[in-house]
């Protein structure tokens, strides 16, 4: 399992290196975050329910936005920019 994880994780860096030859770092980050969101978002309502989902989003919307900015968007952009 560790080898599979290393292959998947390492492949993302290779794809970033290839992608920045054609796209700007912001476009690569947007695509990466968009794909992750589209894959994970459908699972959330099934795990906690629709009613609780909307209540939690209203309650924790701002902290989630800050978390997304500083834990995903900025590091992904810096990594892509450095490639």
mmCIF file of C-alpha atoms in Angstrom:
data_model
loop_
_atom_site.group_PDB
_atom_site.id
_atom_site.type_symbol
_atom_site.label_atom_id
_atom_site.label_comp_id
_atom_site.label_asym_id
_atom_site.label_seq_id
_atom_site.Cartn_x
_atom_site.Cartn_y
_atom_site.Cartn_z
ATOM 1 C CA UNK A 1 0.000 0.000 0.000
ATOM 2 C CA UNK A 2 2.894 2.334 0.723
ATOM 3 C CA UNK A 3 4.331 1.806 -2.756
ATOM 4 C CA UNK A 4 0.936 2.502 -4.329
ATOM 5 C CA UNK A 5 0.582 5.675 -2.271
ATOM 6 C CA UNK A 6 4.080 6.797 -3.263
ATOM 7 C CA UNK A 7 3.309 6.154 -6.945
ATOM 8 C CA UNK A 8 0.056 8.107 -6.822
ATOM 9 C CA UNK A 9 1.546 10.965 -4.820
ATOM 10 C CA UNK A 10 4.702 11.137 -6.934
ATOM 11 C CA UNK A 11 2.737 11.053 -10.174
ATOM 12 C CA UNK A 12 0.942 14.260 -9.207
ATOM 13 C CA UNK A 13 4.288 16.090 -9.123
ATOM 14 C CA UNK A 14 5.172 14.747 -12.558
ATOM 15 C CA UNK A 15 1.810 15.904 -13.939
ATOM 16 C CA UNK A 16 2.313 19.343 -12.403
ATOM 17 C CA UNK A 17 5.685 19.630 -14.102
ATOM 18 C CA UNK A 18 4.112 18.695 -17.444
ATOM 19 C CA UNK A 19 1.069 20.940 -16.936
ATOM 20 C CA UNK A 20 3.014 24.129 -16.165
ATOM 21 C CA UNK A 21 4.617 23.969 -19.598
ATOM 22 C CA UNK A 22 1.195 24.761 -21.116
ATOM 23 C CA UNK A 23 -0.803 26.380 -18.297
ATOM 24 C CA UNK A 24 -0.274 29.125 -15.740
ATOM 25 C CA UNK A 25 0.182 28.032 -12.100
ATOM 26 C CA UNK A 26 -3.226 29.442 -11.161
ATOM 27 C CA UNK A 27 -4.946 27.341 -13.812
ATOM 28 C CA UNK A 28 -3.211 24.184 -12.629
ATOM 29 C CA UNK A 29 -4.188 24.867 -9.008
ATOM 30 C CA UNK A 30 -7.785 25.644 -9.983
ATOM 31 C CA UNK A 31 -8.036 22.383 -11.917
ATOM 32 C CA UNK A 32 -6.452 20.374 -9.130
ATOM 33 C CA UNK A 33 -8.755 21.812 -6.456
ATOM 34 C CA UNK A 34 -11.796 21.531 -8.746
ATOM 35 C CA UNK A 35 -11.187 17.834 -9.431
ATOM 36 C CA UNK A 36 -10.709 17.134 -5.724
ATOM 37 C CA UNK A 37 -13.893 19.007 -4.867
ATOM 38 C CA UNK A 38 -15.957 17.253 -7.526
ATOM 39 C CA UNK A 39 -14.739 13.853 -6.363
ATOM 40 C CA UNK A 40 -15.241 14.398 -2.630
ATOM 41 C CA UNK A 41 -18.313 16.639 -2.512
ATOM 42 C CA UNK A 42 -20.924 14.008 -3.471
ATOM 43 C CA UNK A 43 -19.877 11.858 -0.504
ATOM 44 C CA UNK A 44 -20.563 14.538 2.126
ATOM 45 C CA UNK A 45 -24.405 14.515 2.054
ATOM 46 C CA UNK A 46 -24.429 10.733 2.313
ATOM 47 C CA UNK A 47 -22.153 10.794 5.350
ATOM 48 C CA UNK A 48 -23.865 13.487 7.423
ATOM 49 C CA UNK A 49 -27.175 14.203 5.648
ATOM 50 C CA UNK A 50 -28.407 17.199 3.674
ATOM 51 C CA UNK A 51 -29.937 19.098 6.575
ATOM 52 C CA UNK A 52 -26.801 18.854 8.708
ATOM 53 C CA UNK A 53 -24.608 19.680 5.707
ATOM 54 C CA UNK A 54 -26.280 23.050 5.178
ATOM 55 C CA UNK A 55 -26.275 23.808 8.912
ATOM 56 C CA UNK A 56 -22.569 23.020 9.169
ATOM 57 C CA UNK A 57 -21.758 25.092 6.078
ATOM 58 C CA UNK A 58 -23.591 28.085 7.552
ATOM 59 C CA UNK A 59 -21.817 27.623 10.863
ATOM 60 C CA UNK A 60 -18.299 26.883 9.626
ATOM 61 C CA UNK A 61 -18.276 28.526 6.187
ATOM 62 C CA UNK A 62 -15.682 31.216 6.951
ATOM 63 C CA UNK A 63 -13.259 28.957 8.826
ATOM 64 C CA UNK A 64 -13.488 26.415 6.001
ATOM 65 C CA UNK A 65 -12.704 29.125 3.469
ATOM 66 C CA UNK A 66 -9.639 30.233 5.444
ATOM 67 C CA UNK A 67 -8.551 26.609 5.819
ATOM 68 C CA UNK A 68 -8.971 26.001 2.089
ATOM 69 C CA UNK A 69 -6.959 29.095 1.277
ATOM 70 C CA UNK A 70 -4.010 28.451 3.582
ATOM 71 C CA UNK A 71 -3.903 24.632 3.559
ATOM 72 C CA UNK A 72 -4.644 23.972 -0.105
ATOM 73 C CA UNK A 73 -4.725 26.880 -2.510
ATOM 74 C CA UNK A 74 -1.616 28.797 -1.437
ATOM 75 C CA UNK A 75 0.651 25.742 -0.968
ATOM 76 C CA UNK A 76 -0.556 24.216 -4.254
ATOM 77 C CA UNK A 77 0.075 27.501 -6.054
ATOM 78 C CA UNK A 78 3.566 27.881 -4.557
ATOM 79 C CA UNK A 79 4.426 24.293 -5.466
ATOM 80 C CA UNK A 80 3.167 24.753 -9.021
ATOM 81 C CA UNK A 81 4.916 28.104 -9.377
ATOM 82 C CA UNK A 82 8.215 26.579 -8.183
ATOM 83 C CA UNK A 83 8.004 23.846 -10.831
#
